[in-house]
mmCIF file of C-alpha atoms in Angstrom:
data_model
loop_
_atom_site.group_PDB
_atom_site.id
_atom_site.type_symbol
_atom_site.label_atom_id
_atom_site.label_comp_id
_atom_site.label_asym_id
_atom_site.label_seq_id
_atom_site.Cartn_x
_atom_site.Cartn_y
_atom_site.Cartn_z
ATOM 1 C CA GLN A 17 -5.091 -1.987 -18.914
ATOM 2 C CA VAL A 18 -3.409 -2.050 -15.534
ATOM 3 C CA GLN A 19 -3.343 -5.426 -13.826
ATOM 4 C CA LEU A 20 -1.816 -6.742 -10.639
ATOM 5 C CA VAL A 21 -2.379 -10.462 -10.237
ATOM 6 C CA GLU A 22 -1.397 -12.131 -6.987
ATOM 7 C CA SER A 23 -0.777 -15.837 -6.660
ATOM 8 C CA GLY A 24 0.748 -18.289 -4.223
ATOM 9 C CA GLY A 25 -1.691 -18.064 -1.360
ATOM 10 C CA GLY A 26 -3.198 -21.075 0.316
ATOM 11 C CA LEU A 27 -3.427 -23.110 3.480
ATOM 12 C CA VAL A 28 -0.238 -23.730 5.447
ATOM 13 C CA GLN A 29 0.515 -25.097 8.904
ATOM 14 C CA PRO A 30 2.014 -22.897 11.601
ATOM 15 C CA GLY A 31 5.746 -22.645 11.119
ATOM 16 C CA GLY A 32 5.439 -23.232 7.401
ATOM 17 C CA SER A 33 6.337 -21.047 4.449
ATOM 18 C CA LEU A 34 4.646 -19.553 1.418
ATOM 19 C CA LYS A 35 5.886 -17.389 -1.406
ATOM 20 C CA LEU A 36 3.467 -14.925 -2.913
ATOM 21 C CA SER A 37 3.912 -13.464 -6.370
ATOM 22 C CA CYS A 38 2.360 -10.438 -7.979
ATOM 23 C CA ALA A 39 2.575 -10.112 -11.744
ATOM 24 C CA ALA A 40 2.127 -6.577 -13.048
ATOM 25 C CA SER A 41 1.149 -5.333 -16.473
ATOM 26 C CA GLY A 42 -0.162 -2.206 -18.138
ATOM 27 C CA PHE A 43 2.205 0.267 -16.506
ATOM 28 C CA THR A 44 5.940 0.932 -16.160
ATOM 29 C CA PHE A 45 6.586 -1.455 -13.313
ATOM 30 C CA SER A 46 10.234 -0.511 -12.821
ATOM 31 C CA ILE A 47 9.472 3.027 -11.647
ATOM 32 C CA TYR A 48 6.877 2.056 -9.061
ATOM 33 C CA THR A 49 7.328 1.357 -5.397
ATOM 34 C CA MET A 50 5.717 -1.992 -4.689
ATOM 35 C CA ASN A 51 3.971 -2.881 -1.470
ATOM 36 C CA TRP A 52 2.310 -5.870 0.096
ATOM 37 C CA TYR A 53 -0.624 -5.229 2.396
ATOM 38 C CA ARG A 54 -2.839 -7.626 4.260
ATOM 39 C CA GLN A 55 -6.285 -7.509 5.778
ATOM 40 C CA ALA A 56 -7.582 -9.967 8.322
ATOM 41 C CA PRO A 57 -11.301 -10.383 9.034
ATOM 42 C CA GLY A 58 -12.587 -7.501 11.132
ATOM 43 C CA LYS A 59 -9.302 -5.634 10.947
ATOM 44 C CA GLU A 60 -7.972 -2.722 8.948
ATOM 45 C CA ARG A 61 -5.676 -3.250 6.018
ATOM 46 C CA GLU A 62 -2.046 -2.996 7.121
ATOM 47 C CA LEU A 63 1.250 -2.582 5.334
ATOM 48 C CA VAL A 64 3.336 -5.751 5.372
ATOM 49 C CA ALA A 65 6.379 -4.791 3.318
ATOM 50 C CA ALA A 66 7.562 -2.299 0.734
ATOM 51 C CA ILE A 67 10.336 -2.186 -1.842
ATOM 52 C CA THR A 68 11.562 0.779 -3.841
ATOM 53 C CA SER A 69 11.534 0.874 -7.617
ATOM 54 C CA ALA A 70 15.080 -0.394 -8.126
ATOM 55 C CA GLY A 71 14.868 -2.719 -5.166
ATOM 56 C CA GLY A 72 17.538 -0.894 -3.248
ATOM 57 C CA SER A 73 15.491 -0.333 -0.144
ATOM 58 C CA THR A 74 12.952 -2.423 1.717
ATOM 59 C CA ASN A 75 10.748 -1.804 4.708
ATOM 60 C CA TYR A 76 8.768 -4.168 6.913
ATOM 61 C CA ALA A 77 6.141 -3.986 9.590
ATOM 62 C CA ASP A 78 7.683 -4.836 12.931
ATOM 63 C CA SER A 79 5.809 -8.129 13.296
ATOM 64 C CA MET A 80 7.140 -9.353 9.925
ATOM 65 C CA LYS A 81 10.794 -8.421 10.335
ATOM 66 C CA GLY A 82 13.021 -11.450 10.131
ATOM 67 C CA ARG A 83 10.217 -13.678 8.842
ATOM 68 C CA PHE A 84 9.112 -12.044 5.578
ATOM 69 C CA THR A 85 11.226 -10.946 2.634
ATOM 70 C CA ILE A 86 10.040 -8.731 -0.205
ATOM 71 C CA SER A 87 11.859 -8.794 -3.530
ATOM 72 C CA ARG A 88 11.225 -7.822 -7.118
ATOM 73 C CA ASP A 89 12.322 -8.749 -10.606
ATOM 74 C CA ASN A 90 11.889 -5.739 -12.854
ATOM 75 C CA ALA A 91 12.682 -7.834 -15.927
ATOM 76 C CA LYS A 92 9.661 -10.003 -15.129
ATOM 77 C CA ASN A 93 7.436 -7.206 -13.791
ATOM 78 C CA THR A 94 6.927 -9.257 -10.662
ATOM 79 C CA VAL A 95 7.163 -8.638 -6.949
ATOM 80 C CA TYR A 96 7.444 -11.433 -4.405
ATOM 81 C CA LEU A 97 6.795 -11.954 -0.728
ATOM 82 C CA GLN A 98 8.590 -14.857 0.901
ATOM 83 C CA MET A 99 6.869 -15.687 4.176
ATOM 84 C CA ASN A 100 8.565 -17.991 6.673
ATOM 85 C CA SER A 101 7.719 -19.103 10.199
ATOM 86 C CA LEU A 102 4.079 -18.375 9.559
ATOM 87 C CA LYS A 103 1.735 -17.911 12.490
ATOM 88 C CA PRO A 104 -2.054 -18.195 12.737
ATOM 89 C CA GLU A 105 -2.185 -14.417 13.132
ATOM 90 C CA ASP A 106 -0.703 -14.079 9.644
ATOM 91 C CA THR A 107 -3.997 -15.343 8.265
ATOM 92 C CA ALA A 108 -5.359 -12.641 5.967
ATOM 93 C CA VAL A 109 -5.988 -11.623 2.402
ATOM 94 C CA TYR A 110 -2.706 -10.339 1.003
ATOM 95 C CA TYR A 111 -2.801 -7.527 -1.542
ATOM 96 C CA CYS A 112 -0.223 -6.258 -3.968
ATOM 97 C CA ASN A 113 -0.028 -2.481 -4.391
ATOM 98 C CA ALA A 114 1.890 -0.316 -6.850
ATOM 99 C CA VAL A 115 2.532 3.361 -6.184
ATOM 100 C CA PHE A 116 4.162 6.081 -8.222
ATOM 101 C CA ASP A 117 4.295 9.498 -6.588
ATOM 102 C CA GLY A 118 6.298 12.121 -8.382
ATOM 103 C CA LEU A 119 6.447 14.743 -11.091
ATOM 104 C CA GLY A 120 3.133 16.085 -9.796
ATOM 105 C CA TYR A 121 1.311 12.813 -10.297
ATOM 106 C CA ARG A 122 0.249 9.958 -8.082
ATOM 107 C CA TYR A 123 -0.772 6.563 -9.381
ATOM 108 C CA ASP A 124 -1.976 3.846 -7.029
ATOM 109 C CA TYR A 125 -2.979 0.367 -8.209
ATOM 110 C CA TRP A 126 -4.226 -2.694 -6.321
ATOM 111 C CA GLY A 127 -4.517 -6.368 -6.998
ATOM 112 C CA GLN A 128 -7.519 -8.489 -6.113
ATOM 113 C CA GLY A 129 -5.802 -10.230 -3.221
ATOM 114 C CA THR A 130 -4.839 -13.770 -2.373
ATOM 115 C CA GLN A 131 -5.944 -15.644 0.731
ATOM 116 C CA VAL A 132 -3.345 -16.947 3.153
ATOM 117 C CA THR A 133 -4.591 -19.222 5.918
ATOM 118 C CA VAL A 134 -2.268 -20.464 8.638
ATOM 119 C CA SER A 135 -3.854 -23.277 10.564
ATOM 120 C CA SER A 136 -3.159 -26.762 11.808
#
């Protein structure tokens, strides 16, 4: 059974930091590209950051560059999102996403999300 379980969300003051984790199971984590998305109330889901299967390449949305860092530990089947200098506009539900697209197949899995609220 495929599972992606996010943790680490919560309430933080502007300028603060949070580190999200996403623990994966039920699939071969090390061959999947891992992504973090977020969705704020009334807005579309947007890509926050992505990391390739071996962790050799990362990509960030422009508004997160320099503040957020995505990383992964393939030995622990876990992907992380370190978020620094948080702003109220970072308030959203953050979702972990796993994608494998190759060999004629595409697999796409989602976690249930974790709430991040940035407020004083």
